[in-house]
Short mmCIF file of C-alpha atoms and ligand atoms in Angstrom, two decimals:
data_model
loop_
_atom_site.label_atom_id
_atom_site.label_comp_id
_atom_site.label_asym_id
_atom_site.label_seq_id
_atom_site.Cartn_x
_atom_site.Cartn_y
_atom_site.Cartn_z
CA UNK A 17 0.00 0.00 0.00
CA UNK A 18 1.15 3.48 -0.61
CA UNK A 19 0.07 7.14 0.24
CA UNK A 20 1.18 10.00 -1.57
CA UNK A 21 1.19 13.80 -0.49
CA UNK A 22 1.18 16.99 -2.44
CA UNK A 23 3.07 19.58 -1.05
CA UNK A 24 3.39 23.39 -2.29
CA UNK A 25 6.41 25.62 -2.12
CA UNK A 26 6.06 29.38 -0.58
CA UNK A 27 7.19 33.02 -1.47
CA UNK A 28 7.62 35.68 1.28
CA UNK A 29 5.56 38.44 0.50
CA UNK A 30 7.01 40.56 3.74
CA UNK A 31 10.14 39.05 5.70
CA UNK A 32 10.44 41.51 8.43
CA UNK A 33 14.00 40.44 9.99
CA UNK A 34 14.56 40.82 13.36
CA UNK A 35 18.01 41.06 15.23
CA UNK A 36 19.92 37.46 16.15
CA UNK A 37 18.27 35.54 19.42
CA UNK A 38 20.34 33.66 21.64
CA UNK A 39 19.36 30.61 20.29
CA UNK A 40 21.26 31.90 17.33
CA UNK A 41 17.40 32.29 15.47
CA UNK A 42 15.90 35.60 14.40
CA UNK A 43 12.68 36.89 14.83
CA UNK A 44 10.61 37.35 12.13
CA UNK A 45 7.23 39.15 10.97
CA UNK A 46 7.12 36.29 8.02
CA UNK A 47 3.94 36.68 5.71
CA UNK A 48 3.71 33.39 3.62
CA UNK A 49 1.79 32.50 0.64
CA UNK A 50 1.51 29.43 -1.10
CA UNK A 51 2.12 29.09 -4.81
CA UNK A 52 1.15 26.13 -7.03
CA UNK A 53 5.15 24.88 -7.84
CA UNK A 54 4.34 20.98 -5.79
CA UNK A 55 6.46 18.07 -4.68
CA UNK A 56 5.07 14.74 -3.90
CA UNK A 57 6.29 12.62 -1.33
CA UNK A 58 5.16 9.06 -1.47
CA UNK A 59 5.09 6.83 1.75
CA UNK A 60 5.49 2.93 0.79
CA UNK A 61 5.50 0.01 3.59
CA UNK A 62 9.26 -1.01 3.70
CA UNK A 63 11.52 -2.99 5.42
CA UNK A 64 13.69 -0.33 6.88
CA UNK A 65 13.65 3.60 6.14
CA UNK A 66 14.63 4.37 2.65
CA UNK A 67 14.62 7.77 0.44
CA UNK A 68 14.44 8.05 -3.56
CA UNK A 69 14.05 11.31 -5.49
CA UNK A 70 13.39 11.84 -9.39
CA UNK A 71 13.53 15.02 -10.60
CA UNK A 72 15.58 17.74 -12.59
CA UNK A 73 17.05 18.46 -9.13
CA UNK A 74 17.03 15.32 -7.68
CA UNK A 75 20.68 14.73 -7.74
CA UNK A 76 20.95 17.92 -5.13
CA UNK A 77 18.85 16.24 -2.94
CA UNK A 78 20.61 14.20 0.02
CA UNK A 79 19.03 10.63 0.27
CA UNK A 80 20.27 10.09 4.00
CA UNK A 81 18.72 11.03 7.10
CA UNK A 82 19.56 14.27 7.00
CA UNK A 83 16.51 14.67 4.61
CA UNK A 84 14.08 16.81 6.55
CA UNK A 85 11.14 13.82 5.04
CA UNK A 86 13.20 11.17 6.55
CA UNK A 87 13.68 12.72 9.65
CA UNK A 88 9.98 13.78 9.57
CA UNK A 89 9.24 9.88 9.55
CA UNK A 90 11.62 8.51 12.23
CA UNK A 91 9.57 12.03 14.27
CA UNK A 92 6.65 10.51 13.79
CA UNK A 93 7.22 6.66 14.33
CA UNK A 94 9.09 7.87 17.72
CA UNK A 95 5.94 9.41 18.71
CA UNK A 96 3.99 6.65 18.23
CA UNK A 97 6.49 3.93 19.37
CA UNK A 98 6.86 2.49 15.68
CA UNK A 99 10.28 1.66 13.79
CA UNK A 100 10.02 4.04 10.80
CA UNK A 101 9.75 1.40 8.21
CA UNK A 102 8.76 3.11 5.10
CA UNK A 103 9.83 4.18 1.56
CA UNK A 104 9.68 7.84 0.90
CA UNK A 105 10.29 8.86 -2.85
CA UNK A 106 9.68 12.38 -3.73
CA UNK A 107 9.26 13.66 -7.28
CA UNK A 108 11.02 16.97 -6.50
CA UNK A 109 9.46 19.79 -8.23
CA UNK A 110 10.49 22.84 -6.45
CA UNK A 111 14.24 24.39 -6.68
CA UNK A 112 16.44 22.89 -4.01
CA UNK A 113 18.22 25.48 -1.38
CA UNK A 114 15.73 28.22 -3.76
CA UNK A 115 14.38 29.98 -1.05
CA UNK A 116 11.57 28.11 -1.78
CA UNK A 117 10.62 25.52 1.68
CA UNK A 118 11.01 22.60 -0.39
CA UNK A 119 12.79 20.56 2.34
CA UNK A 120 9.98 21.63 4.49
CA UNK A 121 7.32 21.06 1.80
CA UNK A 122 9.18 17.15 1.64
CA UNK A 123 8.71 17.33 5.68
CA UNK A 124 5.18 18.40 5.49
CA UNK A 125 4.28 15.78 3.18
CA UNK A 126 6.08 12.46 4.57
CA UNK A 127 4.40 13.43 7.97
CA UNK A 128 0.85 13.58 6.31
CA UNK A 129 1.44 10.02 4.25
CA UNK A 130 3.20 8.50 6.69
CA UNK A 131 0.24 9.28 9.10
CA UNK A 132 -2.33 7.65 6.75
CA UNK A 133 0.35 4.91 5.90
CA UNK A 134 0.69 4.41 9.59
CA UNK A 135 -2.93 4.69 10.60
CA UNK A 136 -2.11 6.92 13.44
CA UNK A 137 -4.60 9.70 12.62
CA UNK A 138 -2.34 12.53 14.48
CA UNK A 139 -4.57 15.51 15.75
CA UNK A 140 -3.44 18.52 13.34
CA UNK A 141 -2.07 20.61 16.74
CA UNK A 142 -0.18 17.27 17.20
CA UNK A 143 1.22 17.58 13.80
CA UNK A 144 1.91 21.47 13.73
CA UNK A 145 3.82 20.89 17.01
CA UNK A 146 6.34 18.17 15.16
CA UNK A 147 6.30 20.72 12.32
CA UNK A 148 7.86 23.27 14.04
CA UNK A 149 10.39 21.02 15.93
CA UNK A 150 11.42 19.65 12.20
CA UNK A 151 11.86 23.28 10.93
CA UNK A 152 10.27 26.77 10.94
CA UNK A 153 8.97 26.99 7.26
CA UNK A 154 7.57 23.33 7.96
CA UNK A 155 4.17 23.72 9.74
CA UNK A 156 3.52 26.80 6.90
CA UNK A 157 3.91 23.72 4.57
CA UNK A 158 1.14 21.66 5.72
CA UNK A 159 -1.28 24.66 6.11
CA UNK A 160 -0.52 26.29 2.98
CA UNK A 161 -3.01 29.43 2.10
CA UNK A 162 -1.44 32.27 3.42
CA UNK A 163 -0.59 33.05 6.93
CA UNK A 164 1.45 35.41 9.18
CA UNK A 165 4.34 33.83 10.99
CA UNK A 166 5.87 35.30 14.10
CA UNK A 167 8.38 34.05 16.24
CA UNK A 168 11.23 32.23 13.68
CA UNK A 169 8.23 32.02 11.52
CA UNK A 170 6.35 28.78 13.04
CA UNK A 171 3.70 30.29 14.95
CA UNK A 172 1.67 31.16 12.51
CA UNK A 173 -1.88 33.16 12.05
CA UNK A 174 -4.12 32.34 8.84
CA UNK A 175 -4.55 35.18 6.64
CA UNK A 176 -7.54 36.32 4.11
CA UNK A 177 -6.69 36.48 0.62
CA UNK A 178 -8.92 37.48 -2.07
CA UNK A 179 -8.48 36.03 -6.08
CA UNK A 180 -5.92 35.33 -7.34
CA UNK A 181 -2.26 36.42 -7.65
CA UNK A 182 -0.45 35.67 -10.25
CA UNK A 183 3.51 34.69 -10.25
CA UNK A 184 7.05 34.13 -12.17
CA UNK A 185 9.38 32.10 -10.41
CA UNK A 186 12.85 32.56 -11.88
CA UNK A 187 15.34 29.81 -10.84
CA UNK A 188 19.03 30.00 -10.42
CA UNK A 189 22.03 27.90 -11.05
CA UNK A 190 22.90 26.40 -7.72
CA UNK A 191 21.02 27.46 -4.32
CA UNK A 192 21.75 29.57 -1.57
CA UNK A 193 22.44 28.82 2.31
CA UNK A 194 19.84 29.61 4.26
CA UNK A 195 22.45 29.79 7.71
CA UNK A 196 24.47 32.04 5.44
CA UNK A 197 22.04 34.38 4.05
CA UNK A 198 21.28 34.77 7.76
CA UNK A 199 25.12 35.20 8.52
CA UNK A 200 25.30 37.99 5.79
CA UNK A 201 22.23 39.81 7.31
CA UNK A 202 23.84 40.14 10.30
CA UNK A 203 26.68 41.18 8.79
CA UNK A 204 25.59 44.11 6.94
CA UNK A 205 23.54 45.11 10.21
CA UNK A 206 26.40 45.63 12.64
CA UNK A 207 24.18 47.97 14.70
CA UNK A 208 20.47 46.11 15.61
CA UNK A 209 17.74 46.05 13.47
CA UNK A 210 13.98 46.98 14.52
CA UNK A 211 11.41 45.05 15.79
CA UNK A 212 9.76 42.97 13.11
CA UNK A 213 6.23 44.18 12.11
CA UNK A 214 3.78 43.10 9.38
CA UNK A 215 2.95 45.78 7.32
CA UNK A 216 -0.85 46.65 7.55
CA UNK A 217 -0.42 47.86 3.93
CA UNK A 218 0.35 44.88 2.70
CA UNK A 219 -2.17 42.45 4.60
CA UNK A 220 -4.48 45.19 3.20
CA UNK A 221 -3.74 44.60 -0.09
CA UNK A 222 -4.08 40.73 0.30
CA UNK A 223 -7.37 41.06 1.51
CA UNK A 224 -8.49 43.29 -1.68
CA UNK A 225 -6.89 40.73 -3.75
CA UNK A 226 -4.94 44.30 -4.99
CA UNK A 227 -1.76 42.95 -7.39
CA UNK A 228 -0.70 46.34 -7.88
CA UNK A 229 -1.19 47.38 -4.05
CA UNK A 230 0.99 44.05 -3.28
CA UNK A 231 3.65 44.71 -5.72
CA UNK A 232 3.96 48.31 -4.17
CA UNK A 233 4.42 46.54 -0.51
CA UNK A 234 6.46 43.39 -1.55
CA UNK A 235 9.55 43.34 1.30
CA UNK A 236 12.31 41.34 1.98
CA UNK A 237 14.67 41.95 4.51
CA UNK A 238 17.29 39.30 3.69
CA UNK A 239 17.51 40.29 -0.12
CA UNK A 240 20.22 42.70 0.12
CA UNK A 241 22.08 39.88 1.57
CA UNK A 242 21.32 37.22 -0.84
CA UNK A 243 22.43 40.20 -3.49
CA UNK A 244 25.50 41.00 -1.64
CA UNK A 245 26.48 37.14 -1.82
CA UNK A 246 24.85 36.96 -5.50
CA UNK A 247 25.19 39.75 -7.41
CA UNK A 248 23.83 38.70 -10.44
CA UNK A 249 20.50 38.27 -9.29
CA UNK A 250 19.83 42.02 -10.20
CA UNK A 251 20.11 41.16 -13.38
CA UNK A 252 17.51 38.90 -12.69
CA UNK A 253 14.97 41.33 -10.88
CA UNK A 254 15.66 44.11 -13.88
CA UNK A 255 14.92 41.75 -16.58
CA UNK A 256 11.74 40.47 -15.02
CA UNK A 257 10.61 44.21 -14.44
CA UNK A 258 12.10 45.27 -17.75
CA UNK A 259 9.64 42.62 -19.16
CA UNK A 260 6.44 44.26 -17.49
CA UNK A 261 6.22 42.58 -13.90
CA UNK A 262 5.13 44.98 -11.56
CA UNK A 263 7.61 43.95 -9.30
CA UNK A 264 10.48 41.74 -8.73
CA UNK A 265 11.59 40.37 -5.00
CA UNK A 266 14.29 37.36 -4.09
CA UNK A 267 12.10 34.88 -2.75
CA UNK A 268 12.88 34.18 1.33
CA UNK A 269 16.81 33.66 1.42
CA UNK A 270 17.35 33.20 -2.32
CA UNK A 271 18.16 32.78 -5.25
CA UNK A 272 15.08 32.10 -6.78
CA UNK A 273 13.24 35.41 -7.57
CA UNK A 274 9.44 36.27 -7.33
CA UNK A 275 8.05 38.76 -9.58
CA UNK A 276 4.16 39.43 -9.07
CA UNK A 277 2.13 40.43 -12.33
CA UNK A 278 -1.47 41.47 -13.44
CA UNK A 279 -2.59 38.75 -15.09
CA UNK A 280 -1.83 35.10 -16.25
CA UNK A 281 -1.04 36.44 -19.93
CA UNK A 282 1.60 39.11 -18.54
CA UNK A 283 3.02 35.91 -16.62
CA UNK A 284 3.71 34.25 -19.27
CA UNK A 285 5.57 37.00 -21.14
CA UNK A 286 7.55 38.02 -18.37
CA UNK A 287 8.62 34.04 -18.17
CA UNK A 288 9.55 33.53 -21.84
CA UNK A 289 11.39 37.06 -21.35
CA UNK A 290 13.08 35.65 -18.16
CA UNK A 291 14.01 32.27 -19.85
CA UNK A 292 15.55 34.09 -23.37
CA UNK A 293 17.26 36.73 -20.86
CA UNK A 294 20.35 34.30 -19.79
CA UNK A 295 19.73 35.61 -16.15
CA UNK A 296 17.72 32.60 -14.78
CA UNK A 297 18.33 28.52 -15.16
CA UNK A 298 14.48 28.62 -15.99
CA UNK A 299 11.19 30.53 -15.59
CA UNK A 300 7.63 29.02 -14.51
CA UNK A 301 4.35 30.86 -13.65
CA UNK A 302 2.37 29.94 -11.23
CA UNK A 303 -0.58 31.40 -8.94
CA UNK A 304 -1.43 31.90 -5.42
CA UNK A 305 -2.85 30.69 -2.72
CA UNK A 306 -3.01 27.44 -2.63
CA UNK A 307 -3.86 25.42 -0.07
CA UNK A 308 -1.13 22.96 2.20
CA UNK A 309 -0.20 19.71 2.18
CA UNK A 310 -2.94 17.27 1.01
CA UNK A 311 -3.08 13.73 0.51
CA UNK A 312 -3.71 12.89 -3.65
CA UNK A 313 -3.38 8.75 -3.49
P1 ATP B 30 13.90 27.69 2.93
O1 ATP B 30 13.19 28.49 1.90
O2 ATP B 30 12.96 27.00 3.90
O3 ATP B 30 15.01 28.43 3.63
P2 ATP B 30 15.20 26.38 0.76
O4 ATP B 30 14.05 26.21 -0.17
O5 ATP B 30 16.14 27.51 0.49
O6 ATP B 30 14.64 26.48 2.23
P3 ATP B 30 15.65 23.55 0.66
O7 ATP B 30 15.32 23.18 -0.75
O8 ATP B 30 14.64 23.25 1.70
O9 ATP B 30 16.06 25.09 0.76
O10 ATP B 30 17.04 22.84 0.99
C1 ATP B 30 18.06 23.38 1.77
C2 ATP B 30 19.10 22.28 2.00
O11 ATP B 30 18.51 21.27 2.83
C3 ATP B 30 19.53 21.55 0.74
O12 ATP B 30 20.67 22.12 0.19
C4 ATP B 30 19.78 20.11 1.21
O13 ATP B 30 21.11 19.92 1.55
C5 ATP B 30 18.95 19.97 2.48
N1 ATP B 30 17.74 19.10 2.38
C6 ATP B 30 17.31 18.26 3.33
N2 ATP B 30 16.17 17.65 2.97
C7 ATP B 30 15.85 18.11 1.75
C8 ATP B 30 14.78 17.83 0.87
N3 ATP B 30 13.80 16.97 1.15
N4 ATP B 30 14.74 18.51 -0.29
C9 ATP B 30 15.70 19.41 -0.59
N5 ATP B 30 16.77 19.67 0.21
C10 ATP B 30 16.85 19.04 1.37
#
């Protein structure tokens, strides 16, 4: 028998960045939506824990347990006093180390089919809680939507969203380090950093379903330090404008780069101009919300 999960990636509309913690995490006013780019994870009876990926990416994917799905499984087998005897293959569909949660999206998703695998019908609060102990984008992951997350960006509000927005997602050669994205923030802010805050402005413009009003608030705190450690990713955000995006952002830590448009047919021109640009590996368009992690088979 075998479940499979569908998992969506997420942009950052607002990452609000707040100075270092003591447990070395910041705190964040993170504003998360989800966009339609999925990955699957499939949960197969086994005799002993084992990970295969396909995908374009696949071969940047690390099959041991230092995958956030397999350690999502032996998480969830420990709670319920199981060995975690499964197969997890994921068909990987969102960029690895893009900025993009897809280790958390693979997270989200082997907890959910290895739940129904398992039979051991986890209370969602139950789940959420291992989410956050696996990661901070995780429990966004199996909610999906769009949501406010304070704290390192796990506790996490639900947000209204009208329509429909739609996206480009330009991917880069190789990823970024989340750890040293962070490392570079803190870096280029010797001296403190406010308090995070959402912006009311942009939850406004959410709730109107406004494009234009989003584009206008779009913020990222930790792009000029994915720029400063990849410069050529304004090349990227000026040939996605250039094209007719009404804005361009680096999505979460990087590289991957968001840029919001009007419409699906302005999407797709701003993609084909991305892709014949040289600036990107690839371009895809995509819309949001969409909701979390839900089981397809
Ligand atoms: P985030 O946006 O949450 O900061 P990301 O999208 O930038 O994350 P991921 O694709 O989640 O980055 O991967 C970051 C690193 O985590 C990878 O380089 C890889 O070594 C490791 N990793 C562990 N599990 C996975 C997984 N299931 N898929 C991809 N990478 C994984």
């Amino acid at each position: 028998m075998s479940v499979t999960a569908s998992v969506p990636a997420k942009v950052n509309v607002q990452l609000a960045v707040g100075g270092a913690r003591p447990d070395g995490f910041h705190d964040l006013a993170n504003v998360f939506l989800a966009v339609g780019l999925h990955d699957e994870v499939t949960a197969t009876a086994a005799d002993r824990l084992r990970l295969t990926c396909e995908g374009p990416d696949a071969h940047r994917v690390p099959l041991d347990r230092s995958n956030l799905a397999a350690r999502a499984a032996e998480l969830l087998a420990a709670r319920h006093g199981l060995a975690p005897d499964v197969h997890l293959h994921i068909v990987k569909d969102i960029p690895v180390a893009g900025g993009m949660a897809g280790g958390s999206a693979d997270a989200a998703g082997a907890l959910l089919a290895c739940d129904a695998l398992w039979g051991t019908a986890t209370p969602q609060d139950e789940l959420l809680a291992m989410c956050a102990e696996l990661g901070s984008d995780v429990p966004f992951s199996l909610v999906g939507g769009a949501a406010l997350g304070r704290g390192r960006g796990e506790l996490l509000t639900p947000l209204e969203v009208s329509g429909t927005f739609h996206w480009v997602f330009a991917a880069a050669d190789g990823g970024l380090s989340t750890p040293a994205v962070y490392r570079e923030f803190d870096r280029l802010n010797p001296s403190g950093v406010p308090e995070p805050e959402p912006s009311p402005a942009l939850l406004a413009a959410l709730r109107d379903g406004d494009a234009a009003a989003l584009a206008a608030s779009l913020a990222n705190d930790l792009q000029p330090a994915a720029l400063s450690l990849r410069p050529s990713l304004a090349a990227t955000l000026e040939a996605g404008t250039a094209a007719g995006a009404l804005t361009g952002i680096v999505s979460g830590s990087g590289p991957t780069c968001a840029f919001l448009t009007p419409d699906a047919g302005t999407a797709e021109k701003v993609a084909t101009a991305l892709r014949e640009s040289g600036t990107c590996r690839t371009a895809r368009t995509t819309t949001s919300p969409v909701p979390g992690a839900t089981l397809v088979g």
